[in-house]
XYZ file of C-alpha atoms in Angstrom:
567
model
C -169.901 100.800 -16.502
C -168.592 101.056 -20.080
C -168.221 104.372 -21.273
C -170.714 105.484 -23.700
C -172.818 102.535 -23.289
C -175.807 102.883 -20.597
C -175.353 99.373 -19.617
C -172.606 96.597 -18.749
C -175.168 93.723 -19.638
C -179.158 93.326 -20.761
C -180.448 90.483 -19.667
C -183.200 89.241 -22.153
C -185.838 87.205 -21.532
C -189.547 86.449 -22.283
C -192.514 87.775 -20.088
C -192.476 84.158 -18.020
C -188.919 84.345 -17.106
C -188.878 87.899 -16.079
C -188.905 86.838 -12.032
C -185.940 84.611 -12.213
C -183.750 86.908 -14.323
C -184.651 90.010 -11.941
C -182.866 87.626 -9.201
C -179.737 87.213 -11.593
C -179.799 90.807 -12.276
C -179.523 91.527 -8.629
C -176.653 89.104 -8.137
C -174.918 90.980 -10.494
C -175.508 94.397 -9.146
C -174.613 93.420 -5.853
C -171.125 92.799 -7.431
C -170.948 96.169 -8.966
C -172.430 95.570 -12.490
C -174.891 97.690 -13.901
C -177.261 95.418 -15.556
C -180.769 95.609 -16.959
C -183.636 93.084 -17.508
C -185.202 93.718 -20.562
C -188.501 91.620 -21.470
C -188.914 90.327 -25.062
C -192.257 90.996 -26.762
C -194.643 87.694 -26.811
C -194.292 87.238 -30.216
C -191.207 85.916 -29.746
C -192.305 82.423 -28.143
C -193.084 80.486 -31.145
C -191.589 78.961 -34.406
C -190.889 80.035 -37.987
C -189.355 83.325 -39.570
C -191.618 85.831 -37.533
C -190.542 84.809 -34.085
C -186.979 84.769 -35.188
C -187.309 88.290 -36.681
C -188.588 89.680 -33.463
C -185.521 87.955 -31.490
C -183.255 89.247 -34.242
C -184.450 92.883 -34.063
C -184.605 92.591 -29.907
C -180.934 91.311 -30.103
C -179.654 93.929 -32.675
C -181.327 96.820 -30.521
C -179.894 95.578 -26.929
C -176.567 95.195 -28.671
C -176.511 99.292 -28.969
C -176.989 99.757 -25.274
C -174.235 97.221 -23.842
C -171.215 95.616 -24.582
C -172.764 92.123 -23.547
C -176.230 90.653 -23.992
C -177.323 87.673 -21.971
C -180.380 85.660 -23.734
C -182.033 83.572 -21.479
C -183.411 80.234 -23.096
C -186.265 78.333 -22.207
C -188.809 76.128 -23.979
C -190.806 79.353 -25.321
C -187.762 80.563 -26.761
C -186.347 77.681 -28.393
C -187.847 77.837 -31.724
C -187.133 81.137 -32.510
C -183.840 80.915 -31.597
C -183.052 78.007 -33.565
C -184.614 79.527 -36.769
C -182.658 82.563 -36.097
C -179.167 80.222 -35.867
C -179.993 78.620 -38.853
C -180.771 81.776 -40.946
C -177.280 83.131 -39.433
C -175.395 79.950 -40.558
C -177.147 80.139 -44.084
C -176.303 84.118 -44.484
C -172.965 83.242 -43.696
C -172.485 80.420 -46.128
C -173.768 82.904 -48.488
C -170.817 85.329 -47.768
C -168.220 82.473 -47.958
C -169.284 81.604 -51.306
C -169.226 85.349 -52.737
C -165.517 85.533 -51.015
C -164.653 82.445 -52.946
C -166.346 83.826 -56.231
C -164.258 86.996 -55.568
C -161.226 84.904 -54.908
C -160.980 86.292 -51.341
C -159.828 84.174 -48.549
C -163.071 83.245 -46.440
C -162.967 83.793 -42.835
C -163.766 81.009 -40.040
C -167.805 80.515 -39.921
C -169.181 81.806 -36.692
C -172.507 83.760 -35.728
C -172.409 87.440 -36.981
C -173.308 88.279 -33.444
C -171.488 85.810 -31.431
C -169.036 88.524 -30.132
C -171.861 90.210 -28.543
C -174.326 87.843 -26.786
C -174.054 84.696 -24.642
C -176.729 82.356 -23.716
C -177.970 80.834 -20.311
C -180.949 77.950 -20.034
C -183.445 78.172 -17.613
C -184.284 74.807 -18.048
C -182.984 71.790 -19.617
C -184.095 72.596 -23.037
C -181.770 70.907 -25.907
C -180.603 73.721 -28.603
C -179.754 72.802 -31.834
C -177.619 74.488 -34.240
C -175.340 76.524 -31.967
C -172.096 77.880 -33.695
C -168.979 76.935 -32.566
C -167.547 79.056 -29.641
C -170.771 80.321 -28.650
C -170.707 79.398 -24.975
C -174.049 78.282 -23.122
C -174.496 78.680 -19.331
C -177.156 76.764 -16.916
C -179.047 79.422 -14.605
C -181.668 76.808 -13.446
C -184.521 77.369 -11.298
C -183.855 76.729 -7.536
C -185.624 73.548 -7.459
C -184.007 72.006 -10.423
C -180.741 73.370 -9.312
C -180.669 71.605 -6.045
C -181.414 68.490 -7.884
C -178.708 68.979 -10.028
C -176.083 69.599 -7.329
C -176.892 72.563 -4.988
C -176.324 76.011 -5.417
C -172.760 75.556 -5.922
C -173.315 75.187 -9.307
C -175.109 78.434 -9.406
C -172.198 80.108 -7.870
C -169.747 79.137 -10.403
C -172.506 80.021 -13.195
C -172.361 83.472 -11.438
C -168.403 83.681 -11.626
C -168.972 82.548 -15.441
C -170.950 85.544 -16.076
C -168.841 88.014 -14.245
C -166.135 86.862 -16.462
C -168.100 87.309 -19.425
C -168.842 90.650 -18.228
C -164.822 91.590 -17.852
C -164.154 90.337 -21.313
C -166.846 91.934 -23.115
C -166.019 95.317 -21.394
C -162.665 95.354 -22.274
C -163.359 94.214 -26.021
C -165.843 96.942 -25.794
C -162.993 99.552 -24.626
C -160.618 98.024 -27.547
C -163.388 98.414 -30.359
C -163.836 102.082 -29.318
C -160.192 102.847 -28.951
C -159.498 100.872 -32.595
C -162.623 103.001 -33.868
C -161.334 105.996 -32.982
C -157.944 105.291 -34.562
C -159.962 104.359 -37.818
C -161.470 107.509 -37.808
C -157.936 109.525 -37.877
C -156.785 107.388 -40.469
C -159.768 106.317 -43.198
C -162.346 108.174 -44.803
C -165.247 107.632 -47.015
C -162.823 106.114 -49.440
C -162.217 103.462 -47.629
C -162.257 100.005 -50.103
C -164.225 98.037 -47.342
C -167.139 100.270 -47.539
C -169.740 100.532 -50.061
C -170.110 103.955 -50.651
C -172.547 105.900 -52.800
C -171.190 106.988 -56.324
C -171.437 110.995 -56.850
C -174.382 110.224 -59.562
C -176.313 108.391 -56.943
C -175.691 110.851 -54.275
C -177.075 113.527 -56.551
C -179.883 111.185 -57.310
C -180.765 111.244 -53.856
C -180.865 114.962 -53.525
C -182.879 115.341 -56.386
C -185.493 113.001 -55.391
C -186.474 115.143 -52.791
C -185.601 118.628 -53.906
C -182.620 118.865 -51.218
C -185.022 118.543 -48.152
C -184.054 116.591 -45.269
C -186.223 113.539 -45.229
C -187.023 113.249 -41.326
C -190.753 114.292 -40.933
C -190.718 117.378 -38.677
C -187.464 118.659 -39.939
C -187.896 121.869 -41.943
C -184.221 121.895 -43.357
C -183.378 122.845 -47.096
C -179.846 121.551 -47.159
C -178.419 123.767 -49.902
C -177.955 127.615 -49.747
C -175.955 130.595 -51.084
C -172.334 130.908 -50.663
C -170.026 133.819 -50.022
C -168.063 132.900 -53.307
C -170.851 133.798 -56.273
C -169.736 130.605 -58.076
C -170.368 128.197 -55.250
C -173.319 127.089 -53.218
C -173.298 125.745 -49.364
C -174.239 121.941 -49.233
C -174.980 120.707 -45.543
C -177.099 117.640 -46.850
C -176.160 113.797 -46.443
C -176.676 111.006 -48.738
C -177.271 108.391 -45.522
C -177.137 104.526 -45.938
C -180.242 102.922 -44.832
C -178.429 99.827 -44.172
C -174.846 100.269 -43.526
C -172.148 100.705 -45.910
C -169.571 98.205 -44.148
C -169.901 95.434 -41.573
C -170.345 96.902 -38.126
C -172.257 99.648 -38.854
C -175.722 100.750 -38.092
C -178.530 98.516 -39.729
C -175.831 96.241 -41.151
C -177.705 93.890 -43.658
C -175.332 91.025 -44.719
C -177.456 89.601 -47.451
C -177.177 92.610 -49.538
C -174.501 92.579 -52.324
C -172.131 95.590 -52.651
C -174.128 96.421 -55.779
C -177.554 96.564 -53.694
C -175.757 98.388 -50.718
C -174.532 101.461 -52.608
C -177.807 101.944 -54.564
C -179.813 104.663 -54.299
C -182.759 102.301 -52.780
C -180.704 101.996 -49.921
C -180.182 105.615 -49.354
C -181.940 108.390 -47.854
C -181.231 112.465 -47.836
C -180.838 113.885 -44.937
C -179.577 117.117 -43.293
C -176.329 116.501 -41.226
C -177.917 116.648 -37.656
C -180.729 113.999 -38.465
C -178.136 111.910 -40.554
C -176.106 111.625 -37.084
C -179.248 111.147 -35.298
C -180.356 107.838 -36.842
C -176.951 106.616 -36.569
C -176.510 107.256 -32.994
C -179.289 105.073 -32.120
C -180.027 102.637 -34.829
C -182.712 100.651 -32.468
C -184.808 103.635 -32.412
C -184.365 104.190 -36.084
C -185.012 100.961 -37.975
C -184.651 100.134 -41.830
C -188.472 100.327 -41.856
C -189.055 103.529 -40.219
C -186.193 105.189 -42.723
C -187.914 103.658 -45.881
C -191.224 105.376 -44.640
C -189.738 108.492 -44.498
C -187.764 108.321 -47.650
C -191.070 107.790 -49.657
C -193.032 109.976 -47.783
C -190.659 112.964 -48.588
C -190.316 111.514 -51.952
C -194.250 111.813 -52.546
C -193.895 115.137 -50.874
C -191.332 116.405 -53.144
C -193.678 115.387 -56.334
C -196.516 117.218 -54.993
C -194.517 120.142 -54.753
C -192.895 119.674 -58.517
C -196.476 119.152 -59.634
C -197.782 122.292 -57.566
C -200.376 119.934 -55.788
C -202.008 121.367 -52.737
C -205.546 120.040 -52.867
C -207.807 121.675 -50.443
C -204.630 123.046 -48.371
C -205.292 124.756 -45.126
C -202.977 127.503 -43.920
C -202.640 125.772 -40.530
C -202.880 129.339 -38.981
C -204.812 129.174 -36.018
C -203.759 131.861 -33.350
C -200.366 130.627 -32.013
C -200.232 127.531 -34.021
C -198.409 124.933 -32.367
C -196.935 125.600 -29.068
C -193.409 126.210 -29.101
C -192.012 124.991 -25.583
C -188.201 125.314 -26.230
C -187.216 128.235 -24.092
C -189.871 126.514 -21.477
C -188.127 123.416 -21.712
C -184.536 124.721 -21.579
C -185.129 126.670 -18.053
C -186.552 123.430 -16.775
C -183.570 121.556 -17.725
C -181.192 123.863 -15.319
C -179.446 121.583 -12.795
C -181.410 118.537 -13.794
C -180.041 115.122 -12.814
C -180.420 112.583 -15.185
C -182.898 109.783 -14.109
C -181.461 106.958 -16.225
C -183.824 104.328 -14.409
C -186.553 106.189 -15.449
C -185.317 106.786 -18.817
C -184.877 103.174 -19.201
C -188.102 102.086 -18.198
C -189.571 104.683 -20.565
C -187.494 103.266 -23.257
C -188.459 99.899 -22.671
C -192.524 100.811 -22.772
C -191.874 102.971 -25.735
C -190.194 100.488 -27.935
C -192.242 97.394 -27.017
C -194.690 96.889 -29.142
C -196.914 94.901 -26.764
C -196.893 97.795 -24.329
C -199.768 99.509 -23.042
C -201.043 102.551 -24.791
C -200.520 104.680 -22.200
C -197.673 105.062 -19.582
C -198.386 107.548 -16.755
C -195.558 109.062 -14.505
C -196.911 110.190 -11.081
C -194.996 111.788 -8.491
C -195.428 114.900 -5.974
C -194.601 118.581 -6.734
C -190.841 119.172 -7.177
C -189.530 115.653 -8.074
C -188.589 116.585 -11.542
C -191.315 115.178 -13.467
C -191.356 118.256 -16.415
C -187.470 118.449 -16.268
C -187.219 114.674 -17.158
C -189.902 115.073 -19.955
C -187.808 118.292 -21.054
C -184.496 116.343 -20.898
C -186.000 113.227 -22.713
C -187.043 115.888 -25.523
C -183.928 117.757 -26.076
C -181.258 115.189 -24.965
C -180.002 114.464 -28.568
C -179.914 118.209 -29.365
C -177.624 118.506 -26.294
C -175.193 115.254 -27.441
C -176.695 113.322 -24.293
C -178.552 110.202 -26.144
C -181.873 110.708 -25.112
C -184.938 109.591 -27.002
C -184.860 112.828 -29.095
C -187.388 113.816 -31.863
C -188.688 111.171 -33.959
C -188.160 108.411 -30.936
C -190.620 108.145 -31.090
C -192.489 111.621 -30.390
C -194.568 113.354 -32.711
C -196.411 115.796 -30.576
C -195.863 117.549 -27.326
C -197.596 119.539 -24.826
C -196.740 121.243 -21.218
C -199.789 122.117 -19.429
C -198.859 125.457 -17.323
C -201.480 126.233 -14.620
C -199.834 129.964 -14.908
C -201.188 130.449 -18.405
C -204.952 129.625 -19.092
C -204.257 128.910 -22.850
C -201.996 126.425 -22.146
C -205.053 124.567 -20.531
C -207.182 125.007 -23.141
C -208.634 121.953 -24.897
C -209.207 124.086 -27.876
C -205.586 125.044 -28.263
C -204.702 121.704 -27.286
C -206.274 120.416 -30.404
C -205.121 122.696 -32.614
C -201.446 122.682 -31.439
C -201.501 118.610 -31.681
C -202.874 119.053 -35.429
C -200.028 121.207 -36.445
C -197.088 118.834 -34.935
C -198.774 115.823 -36.376
C -198.981 117.264 -39.931
C -195.357 117.845 -39.772
C -194.306 114.593 -38.300
C -196.927 112.427 -40.107
C -197.588 113.557 -44.150
C -200.326 110.830 -44.313
C -202.189 112.728 -41.498
C -201.642 116.295 -43.366
C -202.878 114.939 -46.739
C -206.197 113.353 -44.608
C -206.780 116.744 -43.474
C -205.992 118.559 -46.492
C -208.013 116.474 -49.040
C -210.931 118.005 -50.942
C -213.549 115.759 -49.649
C -212.262 116.387 -45.701
C -213.517 120.246 -45.648
C -215.634 119.294 -42.392
C -212.104 118.285 -40.642
C -210.710 121.764 -41.098
C -213.475 123.399 -40.333
C -213.917 121.532 -36.978
C -210.171 122.557 -36.231
C -211.127 126.357 -37.056
C -213.424 126.144 -34.303
C -211.617 123.975 -31.725
C -212.002 126.537 -28.942
C -216.066 126.434 -29.273
C -216.034 122.844 -29.795
C -212.613 121.106 -28.767
C -214.325 117.583 -28.336
C -215.651 117.855 -31.780
C -212.674 118.927 -33.072
C -210.778 116.024 -31.359
C -213.034 113.378 -33.215
C -213.084 114.958 -36.672
C -209.803 116.662 -36.734
C -207.475 114.214 -35.373
C -209.182 110.775 -34.153
C -211.066 110.536 -37.624
C -207.778 111.156 -40.102
C -205.294 109.283 -37.802
C -207.825 106.276 -38.226
C -207.249 106.442 -42.116
C -203.515 106.170 -42.377
C -201.236 103.190 -42.530
C -199.729 102.464 -39.368
C -195.995 103.207 -39.067
C -193.345 100.875 -38.567
C -192.652 102.038 -34.588
C -195.153 103.099 -32.107
C -195.491 107.002 -31.919
C -195.670 109.033 -28.832
C -197.876 112.130 -27.707
C -196.018 113.244 -24.689
C -198.269 115.662 -22.102
C -196.544 116.897 -19.049
C -198.615 118.060 -15.897
C -202.317 116.660 -16.534
C -202.906 117.609 -12.996
C -202.647 121.452 -13.833
C -204.869 120.967 -17.186
C -207.891 120.273 -14.312
C -207.327 124.140 -13.379
C -208.574 125.188 -16.985
C -211.251 128.183 -16.852
C -213.482 128.474 -19.952
C -213.581 131.987 -21.386
C -217.249 131.210 -23.033
C -218.951 130.975 -19.647
C -221.793 128.799 -18.642
C -222.018 124.880 -19.220
C -219.697 122.136 -18.249
C -215.760 123.010 -18.554
C -214.612 120.318 -21.093
C -210.440 119.793 -19.952
C -207.441 118.145 -22.031
C -207.994 115.175 -19.574
C -211.583 115.052 -20.813
C -210.441 114.935 -24.482
C -207.935 111.880 -23.766
C -210.558 109.653 -21.818
C -213.568 110.252 -24.084
C -211.435 109.271 -27.378
C -208.958 107.505 -26.246
C -210.127 104.026 -27.600
C -210.793 105.792 -30.858
C -207.067 106.494 -31.181
C -204.784 103.925 -33.651
C -203.431 101.607 -31.245
C -199.879 102.738 -32.530
C -200.399 106.172 -31.283
C -199.393 106.181 -27.390
C -199.429 108.596 -24.846
C -197.015 109.525 -22.257
C -197.983 111.822 -19.777
C -197.075 112.823 -16.282
C -199.433 113.939 -13.103
C -198.831 114.988 -9.531
C -199.114 112.003 -7.546
C -201.511 109.464 -8.756
C -204.808 111.546 -8.556
C -207.903 109.745 -9.169
C -209.287 112.574 -11.072
C -206.436 111.836 -13.781
C -206.350 108.393 -13.109
C -209.548 106.962 -13.241
C -210.829 108.756 -16.406
C -207.742 107.525 -18.147
C -207.854 104.040 -16.986
C -211.324 103.960 -18.346
C -210.348 105.704 -21.691
C -207.616 103.582 -22.560
C -207.756 100.035 -23.109
C -204.665 99.474 -20.776
C -202.186 102.123 -19.023
C -199.294 101.509 -17.507
C -197.954 103.568 -14.516
C -194.566 104.661 -12.757
C -193.986 106.037 -9.285
C -191.299 108.623 -9.687
C -190.642 108.868 -6.210
C -188.826 105.381 -5.741
C -185.756 104.770 -3.864
C -183.785 105.185 -7.165
C -185.139 108.586 -7.136
C -183.652 109.390 -3.662
C -180.305 108.163 -5.038
C -180.582 110.479 -7.834
C -181.371 113.371 -5.193
C -178.548 112.629 -3.042
C -176.091 112.559 -6.024
C -177.438 115.807 -7.155
C -176.774 117.488 -3.626
C -173.435 116.034 -3.621
C -172.602 117.229 -6.986
C -173.658 120.887 -5.952
C -171.737 120.433 -2.595
C -168.562 120.076 -4.564
C -169.177 123.193 -7.029
C -168.532 126.737 -6.420
C -169.311 128.888 -4.512
C -171.230 126.425 -2.617
C -167.777 123.890 -2.116
C -166.091 127.131 -0.525
C -168.841 128.001 2.004
C -169.102 124.485 3.108
C -165.418 124.317 3.041
C -164.969 127.367 5.329
C -167.614 126.202 7.529
């Protein structure tokens, strides 16, 4: 596997072609290659710019995960692919004309993504407009393949794909080495980069008052210095679309002037700037532009002193802080790469089910997995990280009844949503929304009403974000053990809240949850509540492989290795 990337190759296909691609993936895995099949959204099966745009985003996202992307083409994908290729050719022609105008020598025409992806045809579809050098390999269905000469052609195709993988891996390693050398020998004054001018950087800083623009990040990026004549500056004027070709979210259609304008910039703290560039597929241009607009609007309100109907959000405990708990649960955790990939595919697929439930027995590591998922970017492990796309989290803990309280769950959820979604906060703090704040204040006595009026209702009033957002809830089975402190009546649980109001939640807000096994007390109400729910069994053979790796690793470490050796 290529260092720094989770896969050797990703195999992209339409939903109807997934079975045959799974067969190909097995062939490649049997030969020692780490490959993953990724289903494309249904919207890609069509003609025109919309389908082509969906396909382009999928290819860009896949290129961040593997040195080679193999796109499986059948009749349904033909229209989108040809539209995308035509758009690439047009963009390249524009770049050549600009280069000629600047008296620079134009490079040989080829597709911008040519070096990172290859095509395989699953039927006899004829493709138009293929750029020079973009190789196409046939991997026909069994029946068609036999009619065309038997399995021998499949074997030859498999050998060629393995050669593709070898070349792509070598190129990826070479690029990494060249990139390391480049970082050592160049700086932000590189003439090939469209860097911001100092005046533009100052403008981006002033537009948000020096605050980081990522929702939920509280950092102010300037402060005092030990030298009284200086101030510390930890802010970054980050490019929304990259300053140079090959960078994150690079847009070849922009001119140099547009690329280094304030419109293409967003002010962030250093940590968040690194976060968005480490995983550009998770932080697309549209999402960053939302952040930019939100924080600029927040700064205008700060400047004008506008705080209409402001709530102090000061319920006892506010948002639960699970940082210490997550750290404890991550101790000795073995990364579940296969589970991470499945969750990631679900989270980033706009057509996926609204809820995903991970079920397993006690001790399998459900809580440890979610803790790692939420904290991985802070640890430099490249996980989903804050904002991708988690906006709220809750860990049900049987040993402490307050963590199981549906009322406190609602209040904690609201506190987290108001940090991640400025539009939600405005909807709750508006002058005419006093009833919402009163319901949240009384959440512990009327949790269902608080959830309806203080969470679901204001969420329904705000515009859908660029990407789906997640609420993560761990150990729903433990939530069933809640004991009401008010006495009498039917005890409502967190599961009841989610099930009763799930259909009222906006489609862009999803639930990622875990539960011990697939208990009917959990699954049945959630299936009834959500329009659709997907399930993952964490006790698969992949999990057994993880356990074996964990045991083997522990046996090789001190002091256990010495004891085993002595025995």
